[in-house]
Structure formats: C-alpha cells, structure tokens
Coordinates of C-alpha atoms and ligand atoms in Angstrom, one line a residue:
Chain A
X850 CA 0.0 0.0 0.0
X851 CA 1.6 3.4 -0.3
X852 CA 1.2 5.7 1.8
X853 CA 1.8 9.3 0.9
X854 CA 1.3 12.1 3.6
X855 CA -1.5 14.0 1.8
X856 CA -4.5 14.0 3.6
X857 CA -7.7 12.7 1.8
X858 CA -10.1 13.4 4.4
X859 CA -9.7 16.1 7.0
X860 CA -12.6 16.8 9.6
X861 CA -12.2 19.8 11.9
X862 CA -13.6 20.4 15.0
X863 CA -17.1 19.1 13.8
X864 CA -20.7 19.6 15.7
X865 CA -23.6 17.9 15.4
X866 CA -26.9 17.8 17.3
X867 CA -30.3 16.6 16.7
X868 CA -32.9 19.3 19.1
X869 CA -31.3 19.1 22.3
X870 CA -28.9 15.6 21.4
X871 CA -25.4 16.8 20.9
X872 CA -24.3 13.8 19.4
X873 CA -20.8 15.2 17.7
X874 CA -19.2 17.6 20.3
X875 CA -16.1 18.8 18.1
X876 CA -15.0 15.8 16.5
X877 CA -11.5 16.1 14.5
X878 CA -10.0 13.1 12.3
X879 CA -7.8 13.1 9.5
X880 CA -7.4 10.2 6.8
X881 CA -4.1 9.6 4.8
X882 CA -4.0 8.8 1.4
X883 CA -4.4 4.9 1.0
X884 CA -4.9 4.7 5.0
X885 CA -7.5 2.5 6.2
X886 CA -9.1 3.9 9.5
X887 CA -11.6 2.3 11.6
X888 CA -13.6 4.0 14.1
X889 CA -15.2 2.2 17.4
X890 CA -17.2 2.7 19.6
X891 CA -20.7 1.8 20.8
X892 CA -24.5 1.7 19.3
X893 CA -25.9 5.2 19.3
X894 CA -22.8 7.0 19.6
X895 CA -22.6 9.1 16.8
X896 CA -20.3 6.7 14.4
X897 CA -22.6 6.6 11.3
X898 CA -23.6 10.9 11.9
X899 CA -20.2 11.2 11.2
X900 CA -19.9 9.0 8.1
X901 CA -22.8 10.7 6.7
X902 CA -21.6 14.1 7.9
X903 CA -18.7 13.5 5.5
X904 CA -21.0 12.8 2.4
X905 CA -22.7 15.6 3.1
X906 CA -26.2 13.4 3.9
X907 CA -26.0 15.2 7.2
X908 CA -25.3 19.2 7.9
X909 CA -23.1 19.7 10.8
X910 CA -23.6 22.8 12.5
X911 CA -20.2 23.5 13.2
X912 CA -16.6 23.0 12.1
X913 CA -15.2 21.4 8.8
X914 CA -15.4 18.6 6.5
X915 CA -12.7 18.2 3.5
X916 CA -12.5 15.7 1.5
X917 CA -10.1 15.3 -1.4
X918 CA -9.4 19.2 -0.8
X919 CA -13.0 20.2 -1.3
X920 CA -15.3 21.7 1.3
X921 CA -18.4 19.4 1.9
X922 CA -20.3 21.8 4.1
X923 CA -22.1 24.4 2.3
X924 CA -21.0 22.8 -1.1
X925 CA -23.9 23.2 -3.6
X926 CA -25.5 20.2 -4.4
X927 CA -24.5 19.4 -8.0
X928 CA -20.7 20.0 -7.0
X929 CA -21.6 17.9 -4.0
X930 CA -22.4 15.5 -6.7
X931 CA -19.5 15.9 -8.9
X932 CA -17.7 14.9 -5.7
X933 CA -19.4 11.9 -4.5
X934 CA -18.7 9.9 -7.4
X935 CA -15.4 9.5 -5.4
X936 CA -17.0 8.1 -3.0
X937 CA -18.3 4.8 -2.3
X938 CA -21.0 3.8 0.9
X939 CA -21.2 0.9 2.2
X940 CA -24.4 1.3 4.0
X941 CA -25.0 -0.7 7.3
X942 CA -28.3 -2.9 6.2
X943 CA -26.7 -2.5 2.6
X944 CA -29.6 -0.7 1.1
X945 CA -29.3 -2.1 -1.5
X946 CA -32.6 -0.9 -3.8
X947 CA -35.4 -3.6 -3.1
X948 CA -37.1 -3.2 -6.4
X949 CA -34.2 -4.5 -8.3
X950 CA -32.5 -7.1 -9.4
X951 CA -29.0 -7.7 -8.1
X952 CA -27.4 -6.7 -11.9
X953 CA -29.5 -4.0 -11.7
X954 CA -28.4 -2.4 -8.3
X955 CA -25.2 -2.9 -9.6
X956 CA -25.8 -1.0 -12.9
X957 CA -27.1 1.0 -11.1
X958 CA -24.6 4.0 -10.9
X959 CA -22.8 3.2 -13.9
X960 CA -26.3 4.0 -15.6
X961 CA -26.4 7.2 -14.0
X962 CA -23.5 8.8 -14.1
X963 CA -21.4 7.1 -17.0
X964 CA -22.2 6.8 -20.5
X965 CA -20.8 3.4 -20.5
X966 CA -22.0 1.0 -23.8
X967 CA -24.0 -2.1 -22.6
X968 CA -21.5 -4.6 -22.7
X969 CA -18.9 -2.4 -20.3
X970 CA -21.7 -2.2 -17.8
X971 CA -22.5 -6.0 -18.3
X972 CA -18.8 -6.9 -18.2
X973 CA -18.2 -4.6 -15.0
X974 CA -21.2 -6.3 -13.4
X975 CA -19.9 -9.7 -13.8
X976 CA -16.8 -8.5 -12.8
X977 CA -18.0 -7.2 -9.3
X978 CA -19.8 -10.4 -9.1
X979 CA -16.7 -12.4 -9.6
X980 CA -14.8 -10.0 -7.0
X981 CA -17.4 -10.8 -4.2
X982 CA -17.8 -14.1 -5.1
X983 CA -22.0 -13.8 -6.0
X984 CA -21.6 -14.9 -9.7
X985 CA -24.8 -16.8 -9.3
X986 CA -26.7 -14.1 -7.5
X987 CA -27.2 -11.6 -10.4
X988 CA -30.5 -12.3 -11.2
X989 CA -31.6 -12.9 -7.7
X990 CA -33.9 -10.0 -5.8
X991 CA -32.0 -8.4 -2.9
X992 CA -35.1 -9.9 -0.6
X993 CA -33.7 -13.6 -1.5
X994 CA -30.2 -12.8 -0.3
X995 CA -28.7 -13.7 3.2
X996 CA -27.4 -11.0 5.4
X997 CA -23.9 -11.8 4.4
X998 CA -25.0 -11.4 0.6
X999 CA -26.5 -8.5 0.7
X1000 CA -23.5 -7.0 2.4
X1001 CA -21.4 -8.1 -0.5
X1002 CA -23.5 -6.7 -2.9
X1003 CA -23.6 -3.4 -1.4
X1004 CA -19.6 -3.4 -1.3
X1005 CA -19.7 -4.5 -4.7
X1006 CA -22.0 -1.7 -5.4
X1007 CA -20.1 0.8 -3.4
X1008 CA -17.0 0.0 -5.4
X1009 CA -17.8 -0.6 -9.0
X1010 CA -17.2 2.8 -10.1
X1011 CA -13.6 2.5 -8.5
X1012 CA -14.1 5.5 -5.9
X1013 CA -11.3 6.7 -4.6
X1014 CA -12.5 6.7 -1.1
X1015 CA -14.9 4.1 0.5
X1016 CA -16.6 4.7 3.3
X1017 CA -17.9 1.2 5.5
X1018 CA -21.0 1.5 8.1
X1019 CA -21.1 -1.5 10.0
X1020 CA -19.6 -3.8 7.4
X1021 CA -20.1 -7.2 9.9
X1022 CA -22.6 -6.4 12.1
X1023 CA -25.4 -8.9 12.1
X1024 CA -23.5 -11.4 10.4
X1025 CA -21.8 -14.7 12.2
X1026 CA -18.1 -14.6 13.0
X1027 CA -17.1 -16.4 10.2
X1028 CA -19.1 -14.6 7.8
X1029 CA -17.9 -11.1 9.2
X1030 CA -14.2 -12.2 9.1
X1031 CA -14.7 -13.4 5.3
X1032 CA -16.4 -9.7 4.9
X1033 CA -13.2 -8.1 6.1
X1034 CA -10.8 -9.9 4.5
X1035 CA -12.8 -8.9 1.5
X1036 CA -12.8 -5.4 2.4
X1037 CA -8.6 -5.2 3.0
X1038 CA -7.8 -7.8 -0.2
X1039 CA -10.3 -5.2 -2.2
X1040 CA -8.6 -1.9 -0.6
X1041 CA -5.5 -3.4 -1.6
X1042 CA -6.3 -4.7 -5.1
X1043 CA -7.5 -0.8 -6.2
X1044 CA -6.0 1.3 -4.0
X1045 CA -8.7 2.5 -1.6
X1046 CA -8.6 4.6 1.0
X1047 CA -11.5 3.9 3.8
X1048 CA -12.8 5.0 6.8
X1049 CA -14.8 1.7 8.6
X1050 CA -17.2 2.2 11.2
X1051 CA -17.9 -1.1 13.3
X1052 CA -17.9 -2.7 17.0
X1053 CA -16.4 -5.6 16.2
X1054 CA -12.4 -5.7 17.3
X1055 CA -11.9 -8.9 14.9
X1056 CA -12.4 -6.7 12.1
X1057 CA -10.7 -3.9 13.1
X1058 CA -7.6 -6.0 13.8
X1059 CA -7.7 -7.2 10.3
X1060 CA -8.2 -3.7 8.4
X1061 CA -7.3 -1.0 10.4
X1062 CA -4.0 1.0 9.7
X1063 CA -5.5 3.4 12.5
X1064 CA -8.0 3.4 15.0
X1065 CA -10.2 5.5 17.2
X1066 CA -12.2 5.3 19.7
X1067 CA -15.2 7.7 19.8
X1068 CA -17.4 8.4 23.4
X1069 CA -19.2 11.0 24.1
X1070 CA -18.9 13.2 20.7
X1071 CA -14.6 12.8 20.5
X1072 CA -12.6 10.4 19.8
X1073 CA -11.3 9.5 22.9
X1074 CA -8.1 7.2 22.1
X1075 CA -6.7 6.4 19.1
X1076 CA -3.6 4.1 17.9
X1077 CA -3.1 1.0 16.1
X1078 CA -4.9 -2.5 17.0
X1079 CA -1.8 -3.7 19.4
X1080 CA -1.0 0.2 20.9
X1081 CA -4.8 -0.1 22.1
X1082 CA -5.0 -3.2 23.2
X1083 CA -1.7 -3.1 25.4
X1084 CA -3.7 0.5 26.3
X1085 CA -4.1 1.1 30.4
X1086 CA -7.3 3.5 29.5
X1087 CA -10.5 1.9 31.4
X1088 CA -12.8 2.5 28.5
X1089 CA -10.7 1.4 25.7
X1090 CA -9.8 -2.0 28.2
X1091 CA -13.5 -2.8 28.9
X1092 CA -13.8 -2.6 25.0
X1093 CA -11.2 -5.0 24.0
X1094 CA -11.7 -7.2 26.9
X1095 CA -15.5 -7.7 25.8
X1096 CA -14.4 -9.1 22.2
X1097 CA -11.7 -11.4 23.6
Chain B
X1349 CA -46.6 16.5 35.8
X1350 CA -47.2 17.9 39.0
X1351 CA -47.7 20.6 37.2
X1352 CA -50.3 19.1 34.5
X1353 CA -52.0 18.6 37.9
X1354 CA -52.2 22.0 39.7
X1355 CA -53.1 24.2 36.6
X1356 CA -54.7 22.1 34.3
X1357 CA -56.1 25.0 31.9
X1358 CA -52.3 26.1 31.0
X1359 CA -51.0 22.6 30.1
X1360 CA -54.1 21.9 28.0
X1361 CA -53.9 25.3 26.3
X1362 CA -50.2 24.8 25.9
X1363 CA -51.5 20.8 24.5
X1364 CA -53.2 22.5 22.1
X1365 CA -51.3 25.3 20.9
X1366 CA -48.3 22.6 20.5
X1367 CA -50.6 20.8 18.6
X1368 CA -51.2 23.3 16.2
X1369 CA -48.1 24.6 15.9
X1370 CA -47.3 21.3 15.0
X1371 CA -50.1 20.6 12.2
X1372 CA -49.1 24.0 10.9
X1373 CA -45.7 23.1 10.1
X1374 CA -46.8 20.2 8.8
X1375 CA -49.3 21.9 6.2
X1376 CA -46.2 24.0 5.8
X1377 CA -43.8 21.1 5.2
X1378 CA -46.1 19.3 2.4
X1379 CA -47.0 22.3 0.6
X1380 CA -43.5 23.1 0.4
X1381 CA -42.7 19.1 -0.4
X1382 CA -45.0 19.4 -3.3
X1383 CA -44.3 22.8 -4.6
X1384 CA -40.7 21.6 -5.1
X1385 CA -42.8 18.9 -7.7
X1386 CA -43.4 22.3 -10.0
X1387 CA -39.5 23.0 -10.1
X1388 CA -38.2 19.8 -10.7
X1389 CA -40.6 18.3 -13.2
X1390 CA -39.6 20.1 -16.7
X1391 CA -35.9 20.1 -15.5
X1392 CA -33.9 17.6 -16.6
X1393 CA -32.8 14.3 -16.0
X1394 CA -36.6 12.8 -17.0
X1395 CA -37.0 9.0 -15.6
X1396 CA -39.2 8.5 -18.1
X1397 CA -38.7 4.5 -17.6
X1398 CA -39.5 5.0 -13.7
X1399 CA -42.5 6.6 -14.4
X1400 CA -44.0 3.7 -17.3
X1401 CA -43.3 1.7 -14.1
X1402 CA -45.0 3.2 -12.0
X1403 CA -47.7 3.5 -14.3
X1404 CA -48.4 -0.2 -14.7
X1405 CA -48.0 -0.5 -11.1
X1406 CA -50.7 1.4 -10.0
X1407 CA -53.1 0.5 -13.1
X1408 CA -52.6 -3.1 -12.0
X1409 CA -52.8 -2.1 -8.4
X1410 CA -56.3 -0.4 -8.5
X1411 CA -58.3 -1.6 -11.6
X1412 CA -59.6 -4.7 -10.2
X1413 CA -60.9 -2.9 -7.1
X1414 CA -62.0 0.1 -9.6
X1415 CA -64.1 -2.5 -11.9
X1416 CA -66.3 -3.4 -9.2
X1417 CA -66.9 -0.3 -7.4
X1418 CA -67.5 1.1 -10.9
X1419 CA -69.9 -0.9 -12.2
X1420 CA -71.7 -1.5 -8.3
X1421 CA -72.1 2.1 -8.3
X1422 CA -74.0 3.1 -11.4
X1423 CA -76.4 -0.2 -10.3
X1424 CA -77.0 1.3 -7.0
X1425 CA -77.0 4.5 -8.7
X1426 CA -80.0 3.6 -10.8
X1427 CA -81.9 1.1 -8.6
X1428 CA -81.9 4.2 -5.7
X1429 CA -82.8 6.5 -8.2
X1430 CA -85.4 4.9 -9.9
X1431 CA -88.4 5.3 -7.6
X1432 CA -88.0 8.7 -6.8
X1433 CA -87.8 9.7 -10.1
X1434 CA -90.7 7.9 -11.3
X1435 CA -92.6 9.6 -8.1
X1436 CA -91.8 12.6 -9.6
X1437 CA -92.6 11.1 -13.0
X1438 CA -89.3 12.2 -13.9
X1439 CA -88.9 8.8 -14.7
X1440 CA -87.2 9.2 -18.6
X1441 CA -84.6 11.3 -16.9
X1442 CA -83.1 8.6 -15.2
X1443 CA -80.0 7.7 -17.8
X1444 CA -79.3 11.9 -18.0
X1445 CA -79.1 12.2 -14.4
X1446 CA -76.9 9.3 -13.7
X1447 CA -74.4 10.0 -16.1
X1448 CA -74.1 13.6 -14.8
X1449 CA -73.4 12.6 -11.2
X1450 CA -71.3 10.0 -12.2
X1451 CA -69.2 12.2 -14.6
X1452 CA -69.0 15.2 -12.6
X1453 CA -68.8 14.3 -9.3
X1454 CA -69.4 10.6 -8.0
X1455 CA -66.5 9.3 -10.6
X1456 CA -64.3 11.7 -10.2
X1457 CA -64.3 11.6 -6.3
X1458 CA -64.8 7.6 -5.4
X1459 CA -61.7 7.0 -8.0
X1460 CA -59.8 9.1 -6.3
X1461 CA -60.6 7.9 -2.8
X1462 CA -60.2 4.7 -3.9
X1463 CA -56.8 5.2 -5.8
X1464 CA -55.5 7.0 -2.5
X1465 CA -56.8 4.3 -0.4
X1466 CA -54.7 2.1 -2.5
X1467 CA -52.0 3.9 -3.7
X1468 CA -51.3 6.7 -1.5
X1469 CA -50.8 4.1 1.1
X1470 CA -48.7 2.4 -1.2
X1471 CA -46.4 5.3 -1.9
X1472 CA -46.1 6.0 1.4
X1473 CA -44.8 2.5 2.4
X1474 CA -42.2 2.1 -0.3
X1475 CA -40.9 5.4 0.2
X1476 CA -41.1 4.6 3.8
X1477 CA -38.8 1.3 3.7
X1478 CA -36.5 3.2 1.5
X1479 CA -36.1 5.7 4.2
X1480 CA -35.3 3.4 7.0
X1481 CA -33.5 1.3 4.9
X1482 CA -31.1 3.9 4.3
X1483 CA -32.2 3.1 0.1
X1484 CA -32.9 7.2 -0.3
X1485 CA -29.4 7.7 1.5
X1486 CA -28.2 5.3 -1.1
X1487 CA -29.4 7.2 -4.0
X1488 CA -28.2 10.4 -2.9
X1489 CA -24.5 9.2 -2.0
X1490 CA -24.8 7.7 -5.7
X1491 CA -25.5 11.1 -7.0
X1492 CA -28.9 10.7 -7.9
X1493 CA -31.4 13.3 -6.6
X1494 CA -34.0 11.3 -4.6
X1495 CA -36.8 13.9 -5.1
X1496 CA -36.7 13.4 -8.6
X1497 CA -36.2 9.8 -8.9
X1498 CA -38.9 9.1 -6.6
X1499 CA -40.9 11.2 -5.8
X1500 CA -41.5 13.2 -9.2
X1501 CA -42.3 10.1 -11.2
X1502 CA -44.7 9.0 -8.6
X1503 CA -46.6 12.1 -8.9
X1504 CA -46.4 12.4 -12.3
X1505 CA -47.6 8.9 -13.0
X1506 CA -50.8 9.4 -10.3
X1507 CA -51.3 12.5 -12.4
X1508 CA -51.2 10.8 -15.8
X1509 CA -53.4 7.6 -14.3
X1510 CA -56.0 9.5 -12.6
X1511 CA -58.0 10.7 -16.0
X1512 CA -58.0 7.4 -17.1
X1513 CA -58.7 5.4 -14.7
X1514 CA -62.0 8.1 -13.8
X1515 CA -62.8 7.6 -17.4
X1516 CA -62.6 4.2 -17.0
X1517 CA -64.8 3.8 -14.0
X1518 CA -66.9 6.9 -15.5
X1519 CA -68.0 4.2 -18.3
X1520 CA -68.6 1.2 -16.0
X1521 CA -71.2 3.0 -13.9
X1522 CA -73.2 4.5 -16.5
X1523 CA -73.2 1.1 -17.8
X1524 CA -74.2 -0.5 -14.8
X1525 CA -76.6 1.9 -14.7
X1526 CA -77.9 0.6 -17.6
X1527 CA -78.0 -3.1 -16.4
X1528 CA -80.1 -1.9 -14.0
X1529 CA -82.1 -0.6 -16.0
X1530 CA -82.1 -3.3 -18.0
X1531 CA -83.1 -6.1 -15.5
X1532 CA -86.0 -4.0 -13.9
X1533 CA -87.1 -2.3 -17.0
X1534 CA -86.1 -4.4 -19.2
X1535 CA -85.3 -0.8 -21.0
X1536 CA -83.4 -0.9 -24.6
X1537 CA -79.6 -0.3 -24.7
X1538 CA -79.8 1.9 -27.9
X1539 CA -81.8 4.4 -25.9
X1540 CA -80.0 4.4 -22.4
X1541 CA -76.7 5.3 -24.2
X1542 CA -78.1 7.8 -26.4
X1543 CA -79.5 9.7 -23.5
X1544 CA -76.2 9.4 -22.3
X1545 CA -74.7 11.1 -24.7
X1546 CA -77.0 13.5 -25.2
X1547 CA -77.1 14.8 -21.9
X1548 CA -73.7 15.0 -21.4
X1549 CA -71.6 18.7 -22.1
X1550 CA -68.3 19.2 -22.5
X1551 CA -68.0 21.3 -19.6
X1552 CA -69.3 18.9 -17.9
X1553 CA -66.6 16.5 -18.9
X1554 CA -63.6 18.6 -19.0
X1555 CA -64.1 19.9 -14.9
X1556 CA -64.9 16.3 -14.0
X1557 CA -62.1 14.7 -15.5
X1558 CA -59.6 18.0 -15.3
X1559 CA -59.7 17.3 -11.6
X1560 CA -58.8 14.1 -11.2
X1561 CA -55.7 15.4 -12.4
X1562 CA -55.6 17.6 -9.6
X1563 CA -56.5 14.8 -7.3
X1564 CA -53.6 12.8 -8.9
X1565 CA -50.8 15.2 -7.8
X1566 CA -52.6 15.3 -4.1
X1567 CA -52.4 11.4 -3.8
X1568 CA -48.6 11.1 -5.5
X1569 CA -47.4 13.9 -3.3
X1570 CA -49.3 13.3 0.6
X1571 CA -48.1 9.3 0.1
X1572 CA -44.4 10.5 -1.1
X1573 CA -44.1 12.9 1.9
X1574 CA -45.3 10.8 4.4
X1575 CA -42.6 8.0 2.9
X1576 CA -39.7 10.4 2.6
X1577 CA -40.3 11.9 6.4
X1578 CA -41.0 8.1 7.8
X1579 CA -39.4 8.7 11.2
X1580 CA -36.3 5.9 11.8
X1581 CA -37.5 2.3 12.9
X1582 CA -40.6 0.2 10.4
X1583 CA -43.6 1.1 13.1
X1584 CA -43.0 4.4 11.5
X1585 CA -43.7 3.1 7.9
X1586 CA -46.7 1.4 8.9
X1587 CA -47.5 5.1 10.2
X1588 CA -46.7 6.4 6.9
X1589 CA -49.0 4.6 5.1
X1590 CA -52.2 4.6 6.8
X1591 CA -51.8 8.7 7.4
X1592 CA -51.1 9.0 4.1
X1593 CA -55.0 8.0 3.0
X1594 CA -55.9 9.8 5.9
X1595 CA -54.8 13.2 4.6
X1596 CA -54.8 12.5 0.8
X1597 CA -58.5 11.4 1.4
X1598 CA -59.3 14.5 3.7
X1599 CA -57.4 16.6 0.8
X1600 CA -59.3 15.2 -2.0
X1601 CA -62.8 16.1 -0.5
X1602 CA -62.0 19.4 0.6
X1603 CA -60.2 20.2 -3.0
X1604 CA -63.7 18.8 -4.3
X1605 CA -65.5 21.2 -2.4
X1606 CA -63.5 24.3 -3.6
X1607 CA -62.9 22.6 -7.3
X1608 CA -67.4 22.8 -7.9
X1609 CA -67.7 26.0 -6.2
X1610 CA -64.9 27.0 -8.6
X1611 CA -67.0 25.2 -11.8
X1612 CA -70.3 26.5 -10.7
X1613 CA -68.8 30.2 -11.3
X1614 CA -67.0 30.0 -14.4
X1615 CA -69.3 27.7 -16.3
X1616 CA -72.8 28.0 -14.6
X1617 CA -75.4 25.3 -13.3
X1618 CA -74.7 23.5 -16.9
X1619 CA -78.2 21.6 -17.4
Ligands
ADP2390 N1 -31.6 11.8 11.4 C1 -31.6 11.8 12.7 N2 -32.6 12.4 13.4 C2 -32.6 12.4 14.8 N3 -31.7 11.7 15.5 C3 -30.7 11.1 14.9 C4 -30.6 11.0 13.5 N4 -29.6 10.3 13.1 C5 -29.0 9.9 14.2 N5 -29.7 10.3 15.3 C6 -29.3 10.1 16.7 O1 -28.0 10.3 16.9 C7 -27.4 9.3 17.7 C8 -26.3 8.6 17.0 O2 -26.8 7.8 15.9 P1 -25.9 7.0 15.0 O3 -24.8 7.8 14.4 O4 -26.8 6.3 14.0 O5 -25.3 5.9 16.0 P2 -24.3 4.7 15.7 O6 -23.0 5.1 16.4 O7 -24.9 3.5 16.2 O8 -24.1 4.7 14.2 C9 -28.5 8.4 18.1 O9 -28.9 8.8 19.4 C10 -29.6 8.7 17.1 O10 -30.8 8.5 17.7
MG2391 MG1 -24.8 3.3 12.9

C-alpha cells in the first residue's frame, strides 16, 4: 500500500446535534491517502452521523469537513455531486434498492453517471460479481439474499465505479463470525487490489484488527483514544480496556 | 406533571397550541414538499422508464378494485334513483341524471378515494422502507437526486393515471346503470346510451375529468411525503402509510368542495 502524507479526508472540530442531542461535540479526524481507518465505539454513539456528515447526507452545525481538498459543508448540491462519485458507501443494512435485481443495483450508478456501452456495464457487473464471489446471485432480488449477501453486494456496489475513497457502516454487524471475518478480509484484499482509501465504522475488534491501519475510539462526541490495533490493546485507558476485553 | 395537575387550563392550552403549531408546520412542510414537484418536473434528467413503471404499477394495483366499485355504483346508482324519479314522473330522466353525477362528481371523487386508499398508502410504504433502509441515503450518496427519482415520477404517474382510470370507472357506472335498467325495466340499450350522450356537455366532462388530475398530484405527493419523512424504525412506515389516506383522502374532498364551487362560477349550473 503506499502511503503518501497527503491527507484525503480532514474533519475539523465538527458539531452535530439533533434538538437538544449533541451527538458530535467537536470531533476532528484526518485520513491519509491509502490509509485504512476504523472508528469504534458503541450503538448510538454518533459513528454513522459522522460518516454521513462527510458525504454531506447530514449538515453539521459547526466546524469542517474536506475531503479530497474540497469543502463538503455548504457545497452546492451538484458539485456535492460531482464529488461523491469519489465516493463509495457501504451502508450498514446494505440498502441495497429492493425493487431490483441484483445486476441491476449494480448497474445502477454506472447507468447514471457514465455513458458506458451495454456490454462495459455487463462486463463490470460480472466482474464485481466475480470480485465478491456472487456470480450466481445476479439475477436474484435483494429480498432472496442472506445478510452476508447483501452486504457483498452493497460493497460490490459501493465500489464498482472505483471511488477513490470508501466509506464502511457496520460492514459485519449482524452477520456470524465467520461470515464477518470473510467480509473483512474482502474489504482489505479489495482496498488493496484498487487502492482504496477507507474509513470503517464497526464494533467488532476482529475486524478492526484485520483492516485498520489506524483506530479511534469515539465516546461522548470525541474520539477519545486512538492508535493502532496492538497500541490499544496493550492500552491502560478503562474505556478502551473494557472494549477490547469484551471481544476477547 | 405535577404541574399538569395543579393548573390544568395552562397545560391543556399549551397541549393545544403545541398541537397546532405542529399541524401548521406540517401543512407548511407538504406544501413546500410538493411545490418543489413544480421546479423539478420540466428540468432535466426525466426518468421517463421509472414513471411507465409506476404506471403499470398502480393500473394493476387499483383496476380490479375500480371494476367493481365502478360498475356497483351506477347499479346502486340507478336502482336508488329509480323510484324517486318515477314519483316525480321524472322517470325518462333517469339515464341523463346518472351519467351527470357519475361524470362530474361521483367518478371523479370515489376514483380518487379509492386510488388514494390504494396507492397513496402504497407510496407512502415504499418510500417509507426506502427511508429506513437507508435506500434514499443510497441514492443520494450515488449522485442521484432522490426527489426526482422518486418522488417526481410518482406524482407524475398518479397524475397521468388518474384521468384514465376516472374515465374508465366513469364508463362502467353508467353502464351499470344501464343493467339496472335493463333487468327492472327491461329498458333498450340503444336508448339508455343515447340519453347518455345526449345529456352529457363538454363542460361537464372537461371539470370532471380536469380534476382528477388535480387529485392525482394530491395522492402522489401526501403518500411520497409521508414515505420520505417516515421517522427511523418500520412502526414508522406502517405510520406512513395509513396517514397518508388519511390526509390525501381528507385533501381530496375538501379540494372537491373548492374545485365545484370554482366550476359553478365559471361555467354556470350547466343543465
Ligand atoms: N436523522 C436523525 N434524526 C434524529 N436523531 C438522529 C438522526 N440520526 C441519528 N440520530 C441520533 O444520533 C445518535 C447517534 O446515531 P448513530 O450515528 O446512528 O449511532 P451509531 O453510532 O450506532 O451509528 C443516536 O442517538 C440517534 O438516535
Ligand atoms: Mg450506525
């Protein structure tokens, strides 16, 4: 992986609340050109606000967001736009669009935003397929899919127009361990493969160990701690300890 | 609480005001929802395929149900009508006056209630599961402007449907009118259809079915808003749907009410 110093993703000192819920309470973070960082920390806590803060889905109140050197608060939409198609979201129930087939979630956003011919779409869906390992899934209905399915199509989704940047919500949750760990060893052989630079959002420590250049912790609106997987776990902190020791 | 308790008539004032602060921002937030219809639909990129979906999705959805009301109607219509009329011995006006009510009012307005009850509903639960789901997050992250893609094409595809299905269910009553007529009267087809037609106006027809276009946009929009502000959690699409006929149904008859005043001034009693 190289790793230049130029930052991809820089958040500054960001604030969110929803009415009298201060969920983000000046929240800074920056992400490294082909860094993988994963942020934990428990349900409710803020973790997807901030993913969705940095695709601009959300409106912080305060502070800054830039990403790939553009600001994303107060960006108008259609530059917004012209920005998120270096972007890919892998959403946390997948969302993955429940009127169509598998192909066609994956055609999906070449469709929209490519003028690709037929065949390149067809041959870049297949090719998704292939990297996830659903081959046989493409004409299925995501409501026929297993949990573990439907999260590789959405990664498969998130990825097929080769964003730059991927951001993962809860790629493992709700799956079984064996299922999550094949999930993240997709997610690092894939980051690796096209040079992706991600931020992961997830409670579960086995897949943080196996992805994570970088992680932090996040409580109460900041990231409390950060470091790699083994600085953290040799950490004396009490809430980073009762973390790792639940997952061991 | 204690509170609630010691000076009841401030909490329940407050109750109320709340309350409708609360419904005025709401009457606020859909007017606002489907103004924005107005600005986006001549702008470009047109979904044209969404909408032929949608299309065929909602004729599927409603014509059986439409068939039978239609036609059950005009029977009713006639067998009701038929006694009163002949009291009067108004009796040879029977086919004239049913195809009036049914064209200008009764068609119009039990299509539309019907078509929210089924599709406004329905609107509002897709949209609704697409919102928890995190599907309209999806779309936007993929560059794709959700209002547009859903919401627009919905509307616009009640507002295409809405003529034709009234037409459609406009034509079954008068002729179960006529089978009514038929079975008691044993009264000649030739003749029910050709005071039909003669009794009919255009301005009757244009303000009866002109509305339902009218009612189209109020059932695509009140489902749509209702889906794209389901609250987090699928209670709240369940929510979405059923207060989504609540208020498209409410919407329809008051629009109704103002539509035929509206008529009755610019193109008289007709008749
Ligand atoms: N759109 C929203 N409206 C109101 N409250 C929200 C919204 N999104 C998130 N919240 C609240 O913010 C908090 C953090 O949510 P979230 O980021 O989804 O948690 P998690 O860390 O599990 O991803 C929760 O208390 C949630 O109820
Ligand atoms: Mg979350």
């Amino acid at each position: 992986m190289t790793q230049s110093n130029s930052v991809l993703i820089d958040v500054e000192q960001v604030w969110k609340s929803f009415g009298d819920l201060d969920v983000l309470k000046g929240i800074s973070l920056r992400v490294h050109d082909g860094s993988s960082d994963v942020i934990l920390g428990r349900s409710g806590i803020g973790k997807s606000v901030l993913l969705k803060s940095i695709v601009g889905l959300l409106i912080p109140e305060r502070g800054h967001i830039d990403v790939m050197g553009h600001s994303v608060i107060g960006m108008k939409t259609r530059e917004l736009n012209r920005l998120r198609k270096n972007i890919g979201y892998v959403f946390q129930y997948a969302a993955l669009y429940d009127s169509l087939t598998v192909r066609e979630n994956l055609e999906f956003p070449l469709r929209k935003h490519t003028d690709a011919s037929e065949s390149d779409i067809t041959d870049r869906v297949l090719e998704q397929l292939r990297l996830v390992g659903l081959t046989d899934a493409i004409d299925k209905m995501p409501s026929e899919l297993s949990g573990g399915m439907k999260k590789r199509i959405g990664l498969a989704r998130a990825i097929i127009k080769r964003p730059k940047i991927v951001l993962y919500d809860e790629p493992t949750a709700g799956l079984d361990p064996i299922t999550a760990r094949e999930i993240s060893e997709l997610i690092l052989s894939l980051e690796e493969q096209f040079g992706i630079t991600s931020i992961t959002v997830t409670h579960d420590l086995e897949c943080a160990r196996i992805i994570a250049n970088q992680i932090y912790i996040l409580d109460d609106g900041v990231f409390q701690h950060s470091g790699t997987y083994d600085e953290l776990k040799a950490s004396s902190d009490p809430y980073t300890r009762a973390f790792f020791q639940v997952a061991t | 609480m204690s509170n609630l308790r010691k000076r009841p008539e401030i909490s329940y004032f407050r109750f109320a005001r709340d309350r409708f602060k609360s419904s005025m921002a709401e009457v606020y937030g859909i007017t606002m929802f489907g103004m924005r219809f107005f600005r986006y639909v001549f702008v470009p990129p047109y979904e044209f395929a969404e909408v032929r979906k949608h299309l065929d999705n909602l004729g599927s959805k409603s014509i059986p149900l439409l068939t039978v009301v239609g036609l059950i109607m005009g029977l009713i219509l006639a067998l009701q009508s038929r006694p009163t009329l002949d009291r009067f011995g108004a009796g040879a006006f029977l086919p004239a006056m049913i195809a009036l009510t049914i064209v200008r009012e009764l068609g119009p307005v039990i299509t539309a209630l019907i078509v929210a009850g089924r599709v406004s509903s329905g609107i509002g639960a897709e949209v609704g599961s697409m919102k928890v789901t995190e599907q309209i997050d999806a779309l936007e992250v993929s560059a794709v402007d959700p209002y547009n893609f859903l919401v627009v094409t919905r509307v616009l595809a009640c507002m295409i449907i809405m003529p034709l299905l009234t037409a459609y269910v406009d034509f079954l009553a008068i002729f179960g009118g006529f089978v009514s007529e038929w079975v008691s009267a044993n009264s000649s087809f030739q003749l029910y259809f050709t005071e039909v037609i003669q009794s009919l106006t255009f301005y009757d027809i244009l303000p009866g079915v002109g509305k339902t276009i009218a009612f189209g946009y109020i059932i695509g929009v009140i489902g749509a808003y209702q889906g794209f502000h389901t609250s987090r959690g699928t209670e709240g699409v369940g929510r979405a749907a059923t207060s989504a006929v609540v208020l498209a149904s409410l919407n329809i008859i008051f629009l109704d009410m103002v539509i035929i005043q509206l008529t009755l001034i610019l193109f008289g009693p007709g008749v």
